[in-house]
Short mmCIF file of C-alpha atoms in Angstrom, two decimals:
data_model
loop_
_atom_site.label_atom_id
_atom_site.label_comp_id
_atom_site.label_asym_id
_atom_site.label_seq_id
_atom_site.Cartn_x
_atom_site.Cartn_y
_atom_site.Cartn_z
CA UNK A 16 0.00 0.00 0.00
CA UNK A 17 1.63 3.01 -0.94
CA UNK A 18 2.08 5.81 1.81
CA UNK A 19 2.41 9.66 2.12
CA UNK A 20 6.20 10.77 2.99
CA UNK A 21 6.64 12.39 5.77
CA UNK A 22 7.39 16.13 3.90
CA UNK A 23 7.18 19.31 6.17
CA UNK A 24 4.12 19.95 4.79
CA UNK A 25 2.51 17.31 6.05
CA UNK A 26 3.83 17.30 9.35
CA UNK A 27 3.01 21.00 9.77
CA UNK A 28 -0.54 19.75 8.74
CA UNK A 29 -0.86 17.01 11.52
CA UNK A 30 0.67 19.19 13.87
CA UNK A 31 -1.73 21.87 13.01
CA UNK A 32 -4.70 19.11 13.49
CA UNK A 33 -3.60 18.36 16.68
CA UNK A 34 -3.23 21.58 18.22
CA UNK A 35 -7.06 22.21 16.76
CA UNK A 36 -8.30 19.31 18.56
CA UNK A 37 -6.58 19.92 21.41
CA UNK A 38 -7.94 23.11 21.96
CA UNK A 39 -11.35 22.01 21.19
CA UNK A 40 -11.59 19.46 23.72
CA UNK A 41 -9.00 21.15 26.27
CA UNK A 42 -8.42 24.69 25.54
CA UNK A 43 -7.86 27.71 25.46
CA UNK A 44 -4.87 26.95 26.22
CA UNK A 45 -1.28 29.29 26.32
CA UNK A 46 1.51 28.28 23.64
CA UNK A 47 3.44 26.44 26.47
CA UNK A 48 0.64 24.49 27.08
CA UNK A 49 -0.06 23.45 24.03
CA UNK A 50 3.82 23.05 23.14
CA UNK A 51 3.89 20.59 26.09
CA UNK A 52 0.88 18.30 25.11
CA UNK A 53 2.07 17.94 22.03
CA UNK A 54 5.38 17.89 22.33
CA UNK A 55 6.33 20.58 20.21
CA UNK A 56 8.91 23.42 21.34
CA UNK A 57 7.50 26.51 22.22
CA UNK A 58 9.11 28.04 19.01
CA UNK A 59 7.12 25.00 16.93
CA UNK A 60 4.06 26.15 18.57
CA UNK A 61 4.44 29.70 18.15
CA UNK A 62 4.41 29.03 14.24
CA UNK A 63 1.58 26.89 14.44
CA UNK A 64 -0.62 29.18 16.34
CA UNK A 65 0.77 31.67 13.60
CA UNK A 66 -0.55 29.53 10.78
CA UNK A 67 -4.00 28.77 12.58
CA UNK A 68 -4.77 32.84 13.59
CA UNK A 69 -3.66 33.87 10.09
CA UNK A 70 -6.22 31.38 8.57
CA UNK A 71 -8.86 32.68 11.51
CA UNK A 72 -8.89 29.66 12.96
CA UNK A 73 -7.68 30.44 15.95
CA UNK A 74 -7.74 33.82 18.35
CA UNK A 75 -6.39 35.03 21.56
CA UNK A 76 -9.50 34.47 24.22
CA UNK A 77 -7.57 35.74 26.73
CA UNK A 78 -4.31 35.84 29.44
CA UNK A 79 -2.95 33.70 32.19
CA UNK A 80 -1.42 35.41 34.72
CA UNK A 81 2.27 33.96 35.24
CA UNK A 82 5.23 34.58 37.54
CA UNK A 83 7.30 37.90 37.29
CA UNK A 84 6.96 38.00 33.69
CA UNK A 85 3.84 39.14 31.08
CA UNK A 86 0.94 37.55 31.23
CA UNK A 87 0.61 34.31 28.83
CA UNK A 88 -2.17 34.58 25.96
CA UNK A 89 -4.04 31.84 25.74
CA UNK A 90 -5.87 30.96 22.61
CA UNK A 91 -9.09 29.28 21.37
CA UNK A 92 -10.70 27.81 18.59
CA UNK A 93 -12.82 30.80 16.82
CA UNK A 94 -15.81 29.59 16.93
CA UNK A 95 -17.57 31.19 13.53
CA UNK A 96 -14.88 29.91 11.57
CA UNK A 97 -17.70 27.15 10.40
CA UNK A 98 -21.32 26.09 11.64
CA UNK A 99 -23.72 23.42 10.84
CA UNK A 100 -26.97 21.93 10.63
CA UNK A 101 -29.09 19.13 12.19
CA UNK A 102 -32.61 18.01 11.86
CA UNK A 103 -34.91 16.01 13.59
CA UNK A 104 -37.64 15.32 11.13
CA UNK A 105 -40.80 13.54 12.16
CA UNK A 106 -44.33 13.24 9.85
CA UNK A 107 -46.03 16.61 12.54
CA UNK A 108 -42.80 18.28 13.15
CA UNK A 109 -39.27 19.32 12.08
CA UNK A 110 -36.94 20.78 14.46
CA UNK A 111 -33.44 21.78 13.27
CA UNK A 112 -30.80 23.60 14.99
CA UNK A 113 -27.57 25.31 13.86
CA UNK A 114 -24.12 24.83 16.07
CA UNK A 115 -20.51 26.27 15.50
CA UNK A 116 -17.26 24.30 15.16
CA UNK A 117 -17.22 24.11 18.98
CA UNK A 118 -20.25 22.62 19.19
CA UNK A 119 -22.24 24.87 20.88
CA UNK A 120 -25.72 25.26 19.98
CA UNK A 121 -26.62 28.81 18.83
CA UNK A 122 -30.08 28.73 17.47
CA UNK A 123 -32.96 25.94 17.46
CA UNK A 124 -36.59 25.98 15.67
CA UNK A 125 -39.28 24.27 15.17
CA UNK A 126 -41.87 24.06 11.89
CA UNK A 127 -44.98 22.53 11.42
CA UNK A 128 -44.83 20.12 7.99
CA UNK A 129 -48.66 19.80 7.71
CA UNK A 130 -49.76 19.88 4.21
CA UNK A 131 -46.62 19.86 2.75
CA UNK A 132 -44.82 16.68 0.99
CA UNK A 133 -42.26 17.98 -0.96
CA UNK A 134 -38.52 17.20 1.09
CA UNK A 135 -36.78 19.40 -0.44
CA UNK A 136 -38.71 22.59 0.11
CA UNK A 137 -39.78 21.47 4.21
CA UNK A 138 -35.95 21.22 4.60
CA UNK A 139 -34.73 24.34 3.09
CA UNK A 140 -37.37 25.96 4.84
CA UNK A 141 -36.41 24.85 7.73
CA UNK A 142 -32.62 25.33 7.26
CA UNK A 143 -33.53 29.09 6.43
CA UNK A 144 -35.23 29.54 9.67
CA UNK A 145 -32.58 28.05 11.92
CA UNK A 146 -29.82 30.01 9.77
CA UNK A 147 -31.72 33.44 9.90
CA UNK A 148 -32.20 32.69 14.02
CA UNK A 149 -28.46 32.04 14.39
CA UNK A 150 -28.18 35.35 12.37
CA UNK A 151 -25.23 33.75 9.88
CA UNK A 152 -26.50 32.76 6.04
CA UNK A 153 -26.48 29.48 4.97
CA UNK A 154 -23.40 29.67 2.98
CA UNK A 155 -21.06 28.92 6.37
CA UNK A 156 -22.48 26.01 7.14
CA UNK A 157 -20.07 23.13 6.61
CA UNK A 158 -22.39 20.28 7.09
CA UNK A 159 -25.52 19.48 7.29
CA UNK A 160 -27.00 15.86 9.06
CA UNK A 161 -30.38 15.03 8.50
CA UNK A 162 -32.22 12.71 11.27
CA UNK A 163 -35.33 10.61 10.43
CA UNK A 164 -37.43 7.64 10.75
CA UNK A 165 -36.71 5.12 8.36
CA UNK A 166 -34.34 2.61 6.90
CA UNK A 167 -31.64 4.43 4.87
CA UNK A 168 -29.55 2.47 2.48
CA UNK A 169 -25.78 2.29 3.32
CA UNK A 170 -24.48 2.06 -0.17
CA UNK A 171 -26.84 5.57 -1.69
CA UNK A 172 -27.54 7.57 1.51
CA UNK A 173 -31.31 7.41 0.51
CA UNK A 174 -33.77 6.47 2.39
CA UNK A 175 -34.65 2.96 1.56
CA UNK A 176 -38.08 3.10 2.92
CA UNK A 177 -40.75 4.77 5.60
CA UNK A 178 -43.70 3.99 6.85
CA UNK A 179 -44.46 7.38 8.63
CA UNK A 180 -42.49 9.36 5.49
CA UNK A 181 -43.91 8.06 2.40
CA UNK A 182 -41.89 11.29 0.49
CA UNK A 183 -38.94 10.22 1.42
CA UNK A 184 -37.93 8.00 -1.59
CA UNK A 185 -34.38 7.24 -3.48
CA UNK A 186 -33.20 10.52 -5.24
CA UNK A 187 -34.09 13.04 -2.14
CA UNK A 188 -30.78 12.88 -1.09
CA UNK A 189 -29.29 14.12 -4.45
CA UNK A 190 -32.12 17.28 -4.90
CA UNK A 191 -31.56 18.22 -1.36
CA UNK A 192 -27.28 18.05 -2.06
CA UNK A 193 -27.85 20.57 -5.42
CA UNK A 194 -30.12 22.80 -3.85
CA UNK A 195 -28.55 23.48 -1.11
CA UNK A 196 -25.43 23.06 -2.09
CA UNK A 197 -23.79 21.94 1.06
CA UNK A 198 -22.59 18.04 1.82
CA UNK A 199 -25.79 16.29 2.91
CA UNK A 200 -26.44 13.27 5.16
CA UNK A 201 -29.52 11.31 5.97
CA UNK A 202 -29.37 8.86 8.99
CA UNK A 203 -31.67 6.78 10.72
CA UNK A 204 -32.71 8.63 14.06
CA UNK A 205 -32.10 6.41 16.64
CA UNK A 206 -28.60 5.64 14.97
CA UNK A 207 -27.89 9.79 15.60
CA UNK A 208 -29.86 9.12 19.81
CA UNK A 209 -27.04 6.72 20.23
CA UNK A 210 -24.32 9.30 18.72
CA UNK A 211 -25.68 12.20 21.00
CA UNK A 212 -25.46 9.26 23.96
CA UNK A 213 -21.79 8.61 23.38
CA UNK A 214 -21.47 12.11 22.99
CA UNK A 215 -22.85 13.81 26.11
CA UNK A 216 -24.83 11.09 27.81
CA UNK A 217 -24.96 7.67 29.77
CA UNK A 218 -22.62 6.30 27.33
CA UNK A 219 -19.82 8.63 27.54
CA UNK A 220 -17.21 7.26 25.96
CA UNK A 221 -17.87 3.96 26.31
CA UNK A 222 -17.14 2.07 22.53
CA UNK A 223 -19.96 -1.27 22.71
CA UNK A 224 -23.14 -0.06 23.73
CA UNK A 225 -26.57 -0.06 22.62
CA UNK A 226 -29.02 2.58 22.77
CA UNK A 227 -33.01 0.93 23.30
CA UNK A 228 -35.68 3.28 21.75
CA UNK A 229 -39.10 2.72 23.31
CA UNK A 230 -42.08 4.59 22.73
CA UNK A 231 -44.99 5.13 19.54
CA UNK A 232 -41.86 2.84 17.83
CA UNK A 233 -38.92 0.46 18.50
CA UNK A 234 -35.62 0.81 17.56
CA UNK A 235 -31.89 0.34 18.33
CA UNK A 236 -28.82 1.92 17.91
CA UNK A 237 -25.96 -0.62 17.89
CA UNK A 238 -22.36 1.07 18.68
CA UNK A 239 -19.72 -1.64 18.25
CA UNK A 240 -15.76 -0.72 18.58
CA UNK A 241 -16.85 2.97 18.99
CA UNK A 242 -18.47 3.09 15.34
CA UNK A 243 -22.16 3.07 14.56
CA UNK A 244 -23.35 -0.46 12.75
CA UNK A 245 -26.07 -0.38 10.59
CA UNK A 246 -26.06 -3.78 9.01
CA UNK A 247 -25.78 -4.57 5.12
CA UNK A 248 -28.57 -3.12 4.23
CA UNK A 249 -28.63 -0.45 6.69
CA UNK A 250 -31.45 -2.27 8.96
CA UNK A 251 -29.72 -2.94 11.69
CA UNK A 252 -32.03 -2.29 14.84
CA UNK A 253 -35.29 -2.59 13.36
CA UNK A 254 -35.80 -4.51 16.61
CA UNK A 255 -39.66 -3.97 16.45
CA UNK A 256 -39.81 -7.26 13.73
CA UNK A 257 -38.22 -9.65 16.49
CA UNK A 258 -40.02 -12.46 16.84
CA UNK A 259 -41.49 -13.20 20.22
CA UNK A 260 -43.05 -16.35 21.58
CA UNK A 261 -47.11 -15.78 22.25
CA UNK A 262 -47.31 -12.76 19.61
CA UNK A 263 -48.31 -13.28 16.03
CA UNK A 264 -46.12 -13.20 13.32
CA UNK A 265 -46.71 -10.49 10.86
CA UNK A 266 -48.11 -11.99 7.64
CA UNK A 267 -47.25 -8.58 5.65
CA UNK A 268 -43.61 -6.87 6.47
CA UNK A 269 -44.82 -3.33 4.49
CA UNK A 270 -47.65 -3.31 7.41
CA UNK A 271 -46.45 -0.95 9.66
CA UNK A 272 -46.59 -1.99 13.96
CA UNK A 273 -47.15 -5.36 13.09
CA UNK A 274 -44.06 -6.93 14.19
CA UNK A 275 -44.11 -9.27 17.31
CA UNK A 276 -42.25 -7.25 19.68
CA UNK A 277 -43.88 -3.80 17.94
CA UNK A 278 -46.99 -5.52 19.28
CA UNK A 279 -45.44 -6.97 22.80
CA UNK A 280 -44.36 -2.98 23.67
CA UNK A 281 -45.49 -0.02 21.04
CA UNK A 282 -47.66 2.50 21.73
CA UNK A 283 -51.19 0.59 22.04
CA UNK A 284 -49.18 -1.99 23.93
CA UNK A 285 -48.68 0.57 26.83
CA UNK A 286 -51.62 2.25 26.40
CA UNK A 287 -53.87 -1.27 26.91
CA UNK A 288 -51.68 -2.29 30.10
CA UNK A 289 -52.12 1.16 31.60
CA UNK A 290 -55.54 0.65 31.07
CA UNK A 291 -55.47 -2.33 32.30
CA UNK A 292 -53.90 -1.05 35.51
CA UNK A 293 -55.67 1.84 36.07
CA UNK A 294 -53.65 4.52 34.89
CA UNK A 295 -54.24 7.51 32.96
CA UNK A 296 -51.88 10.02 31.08
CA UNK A 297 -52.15 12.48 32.88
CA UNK A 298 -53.86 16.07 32.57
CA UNK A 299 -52.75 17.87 29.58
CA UNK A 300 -51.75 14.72 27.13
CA UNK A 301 -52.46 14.32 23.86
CA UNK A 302 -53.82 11.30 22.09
CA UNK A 303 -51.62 8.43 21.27
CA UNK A 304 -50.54 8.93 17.59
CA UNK A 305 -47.47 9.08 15.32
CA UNK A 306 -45.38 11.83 18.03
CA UNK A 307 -47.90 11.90 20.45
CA UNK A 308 -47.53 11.21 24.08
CA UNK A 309 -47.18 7.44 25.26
CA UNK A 310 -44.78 8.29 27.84
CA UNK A 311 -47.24 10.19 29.65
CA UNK A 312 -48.85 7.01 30.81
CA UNK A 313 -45.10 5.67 32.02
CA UNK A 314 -44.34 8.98 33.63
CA UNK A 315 -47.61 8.82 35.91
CA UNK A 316 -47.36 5.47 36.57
CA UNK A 317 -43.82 6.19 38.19
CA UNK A 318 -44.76 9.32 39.63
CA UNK A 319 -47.91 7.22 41.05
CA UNK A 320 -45.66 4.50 42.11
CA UNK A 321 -47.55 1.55 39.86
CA UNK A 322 -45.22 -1.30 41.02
CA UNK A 323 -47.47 -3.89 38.94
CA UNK A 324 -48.01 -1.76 36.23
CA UNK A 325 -43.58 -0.73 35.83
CA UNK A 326 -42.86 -4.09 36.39
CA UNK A 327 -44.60 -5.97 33.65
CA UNK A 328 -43.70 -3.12 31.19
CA UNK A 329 -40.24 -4.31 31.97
CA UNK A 330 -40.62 -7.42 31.60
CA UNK A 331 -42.02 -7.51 28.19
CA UNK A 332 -38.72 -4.74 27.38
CA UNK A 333 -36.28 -7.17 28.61
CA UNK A 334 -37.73 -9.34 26.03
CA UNK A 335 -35.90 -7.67 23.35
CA UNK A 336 -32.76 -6.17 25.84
CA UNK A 337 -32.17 -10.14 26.53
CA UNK A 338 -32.23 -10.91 22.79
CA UNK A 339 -30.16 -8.28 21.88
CA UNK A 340 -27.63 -8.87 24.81
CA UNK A 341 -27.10 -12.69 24.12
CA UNK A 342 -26.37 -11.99 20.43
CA UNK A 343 -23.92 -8.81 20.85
CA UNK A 344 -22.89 -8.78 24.66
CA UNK A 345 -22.74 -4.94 24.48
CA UNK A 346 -22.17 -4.74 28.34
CA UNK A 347 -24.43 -1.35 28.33
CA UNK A 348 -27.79 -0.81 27.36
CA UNK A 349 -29.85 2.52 27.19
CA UNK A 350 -33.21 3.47 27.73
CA UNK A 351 -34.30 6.10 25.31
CA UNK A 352 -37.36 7.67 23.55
CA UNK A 353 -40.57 8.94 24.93
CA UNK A 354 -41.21 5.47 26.83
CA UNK A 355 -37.44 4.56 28.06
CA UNK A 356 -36.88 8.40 29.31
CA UNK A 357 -40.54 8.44 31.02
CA UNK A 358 -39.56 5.22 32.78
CA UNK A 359 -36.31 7.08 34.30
CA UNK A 360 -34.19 5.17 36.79
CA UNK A 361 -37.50 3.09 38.24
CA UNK A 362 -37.99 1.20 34.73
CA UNK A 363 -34.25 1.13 33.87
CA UNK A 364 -33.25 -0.67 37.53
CA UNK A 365 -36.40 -3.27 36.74
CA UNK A 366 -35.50 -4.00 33.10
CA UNK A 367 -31.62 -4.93 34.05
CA UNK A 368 -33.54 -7.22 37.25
CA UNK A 369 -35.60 -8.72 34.51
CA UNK A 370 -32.89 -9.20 32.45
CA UNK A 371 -30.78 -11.07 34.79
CA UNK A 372 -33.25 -13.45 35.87
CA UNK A 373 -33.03 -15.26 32.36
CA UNK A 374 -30.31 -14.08 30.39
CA UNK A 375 -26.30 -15.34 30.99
CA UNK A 376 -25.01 -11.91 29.82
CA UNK A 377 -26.34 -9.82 32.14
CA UNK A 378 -25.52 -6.13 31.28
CA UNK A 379 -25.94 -2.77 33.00
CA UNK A 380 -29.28 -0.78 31.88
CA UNK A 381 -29.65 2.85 32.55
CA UNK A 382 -31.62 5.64 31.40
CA UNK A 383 -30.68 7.67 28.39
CA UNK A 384 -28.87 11.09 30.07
CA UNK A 385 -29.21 13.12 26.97
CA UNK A 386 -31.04 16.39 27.50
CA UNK A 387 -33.28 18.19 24.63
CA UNK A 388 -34.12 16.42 21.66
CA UNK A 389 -31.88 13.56 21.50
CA UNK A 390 -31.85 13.14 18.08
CA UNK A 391 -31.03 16.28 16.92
CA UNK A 392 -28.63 16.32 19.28
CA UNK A 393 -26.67 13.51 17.47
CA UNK A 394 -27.33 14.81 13.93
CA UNK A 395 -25.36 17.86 15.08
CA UNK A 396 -22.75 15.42 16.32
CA UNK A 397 -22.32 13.89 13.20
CA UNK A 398 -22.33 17.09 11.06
CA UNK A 399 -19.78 18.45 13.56
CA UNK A 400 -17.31 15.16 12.79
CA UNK A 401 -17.47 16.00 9.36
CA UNK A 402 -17.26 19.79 9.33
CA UNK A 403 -14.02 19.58 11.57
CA UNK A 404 -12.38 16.92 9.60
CA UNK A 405 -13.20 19.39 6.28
CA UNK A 406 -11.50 22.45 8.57
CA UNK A 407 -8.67 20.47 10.38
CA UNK A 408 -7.86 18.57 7.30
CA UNK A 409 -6.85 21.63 5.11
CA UNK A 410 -5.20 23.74 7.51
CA UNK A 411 -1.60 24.89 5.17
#
């Protein structure tokens, strides 16, 4: 395999990478600092910092007060020098929100889809909102990740199919890549849940997790070796179809919530054993439809303290945490969406108890620690890992 010589050029270009990253995740930092976590000489570092402030890349932020000399600048990553874009898009609303290169988020909206079907025009509408909100135009944004429900095809970036987003068909990826004309990426959104988990919540670093969506839907996100998996044909997760013993068998795949476990614990599942139990929503809730509010049942019954009620909704989750834990042995498993985050700590702690009781791999379940929309939250993730490699990667 041939291999790139080690010229000046690109040495000052890994050194320059480091230093960026560095004083993303650790900065600002003074050029002594940064000399002595990389391992460069101050004089190294001085040119480096050089390089990075003349491409506005990096500023002085401030000093650090020293001995009997001058006060130290340190420096930071400027934080305009690039922004992007993630979505959340579900069939009653689209949220998208705009973050610079250091991540933080600097505008977030909302829009109501109703009554339109065209893609293209709901997301550059929405786009233009969040842009105009941040107050930048869309011509600095550096990425842009797109979250929804949904298989989407591995090899295209299309989404292969939806049942709740019938618009969203092979080809959208390409119109919404010319007219906006900024690099474009659909994922599935529990795939992006399990990003913004690594990210900032209960899986923190961790590398073999996976993230268990419960609510109106199932899904997983499967994080193997610190890299998302998303099977051959980009199904991985679509743990709703599993199989379980005493439900039905769907007779027609392209019938949406008619998969076994889909039936065992999706939205009317909840909604008949709360019923069943004696629970109500609570005041306020809406009906229980595509977004609506299933989780209001879980939150009263744990604010009610409905042992029966918590305990059997675990039980019939643990059917699908067991399967999945025997075949991957993740070691960590997630609660997340509007069921899973309702449940909190009380359904997590009863789903691992569950768990044990028949399983040999017995891992640790805990409740999703993401706050805000967790899936926009990891579409900003992902559109930050590729704006930063696009910046950091072209730094001489």
């Amino acid at each position: 395999m041939p291999t790139r010589p080690g010229t000046p050029r690109l040495l000052r270009q890994l050194n320059d990478r480091a230093a960026l990253e560095l004083l993303l995740s650790s900065g600002p930092l003074t050029r002594a600092e940064l000399g002595e976590y990389t391992g460069l000489s101050k004089v190294t570092a001085g040119q480096l910092l050089s390089r990075l402030e003349e491409r506005d890349l990096v500023t002085v932020v401030g000093e650090q007060a020293g001995g009997r000399g001058p006060n130290a600048a340190l420096y930071g990553v400027v934080p305009s020098c690039a922004y992007v874009v993630g979505l959340d898009v579900l069939p009653d609303r689209i949220s998208a929100g705009v973050a610079d290169i250091t991540g933080t988020i600097v505008a977030e909206v909302s829009a109501d889809p109703s009554g339109h079907d065209d893609p293209v025009r709901l997301v550059r509408s929405a786009v233009s909102q969040a842009c105009e909100s941040a107050g930048i135009g869309v011509d600095r944004l550096r990425a842009f990740v797109i979250g929804t429900r949904g298989v989407v095809d591995p090899g295209t970036g299309d989404v292969r199919f939806s049942f709740d987003l019938p618009s969203w068909h092979n080809g959208v990826l390409a119109e919404l890549r010319r007219d906006l004309g900024v690099p474009v990426t659909i994922e599935n959104d529990v795939n992006l849940a399990a990003l913004a988990e690594r990210a900032y919540g209960a899986a923190l670093g961790v590398d073999d997790f996976v993230l268990v969506w419960a609510g109106v839907g199932q899904g997983l996100g499967v994080m193997l070796g610190g890299r998302l998996h998303r099977g051959f044909t980009g199904g991985a997760g679509e743990i709703g179809w599993l199989p379980v013993p005493g439900e039905p068998l769907p007779t027609d795949v392209s019938e949406p919530q008619s998969g076994s476990f889909q039936r065992l614990v999706g939205g009317d599942a909840v909604t008949g054993l709360a019923n069943a139990h004696g629970i109500g929503p609570g005041p306020g809730s809406e009906p229980v439809v595509d977004g609506g509010s299933v989780g209001d049942y879980v939150r009263t019954a744990v604010t009610e303290g409905a042992e029966a009620f918590l305990d059997e909704l675990a039980g019939r989750l643990a059917v699908g945490v067991a399967a999945v834990a025997v075949v991957l042995d993740p070691g960590l498993i997630v609660l997340s969406g509007d069921v899973g985050r309702a449940g909190g700590d009380a359904l997590a702690a009863r789903v691992q108890d569950a768990v044990a009781r028949f399983c040999p791999s017995q891992p640790r379940v805990v409740v999703s620690r993401v706050r805000g929309n967790p899936v926009l939250r990891g579409a900003l993730v992902s559109a930050l890992q590729q704006a930063r490699e696009q910046v950091f990667s072209d730094t001489i």
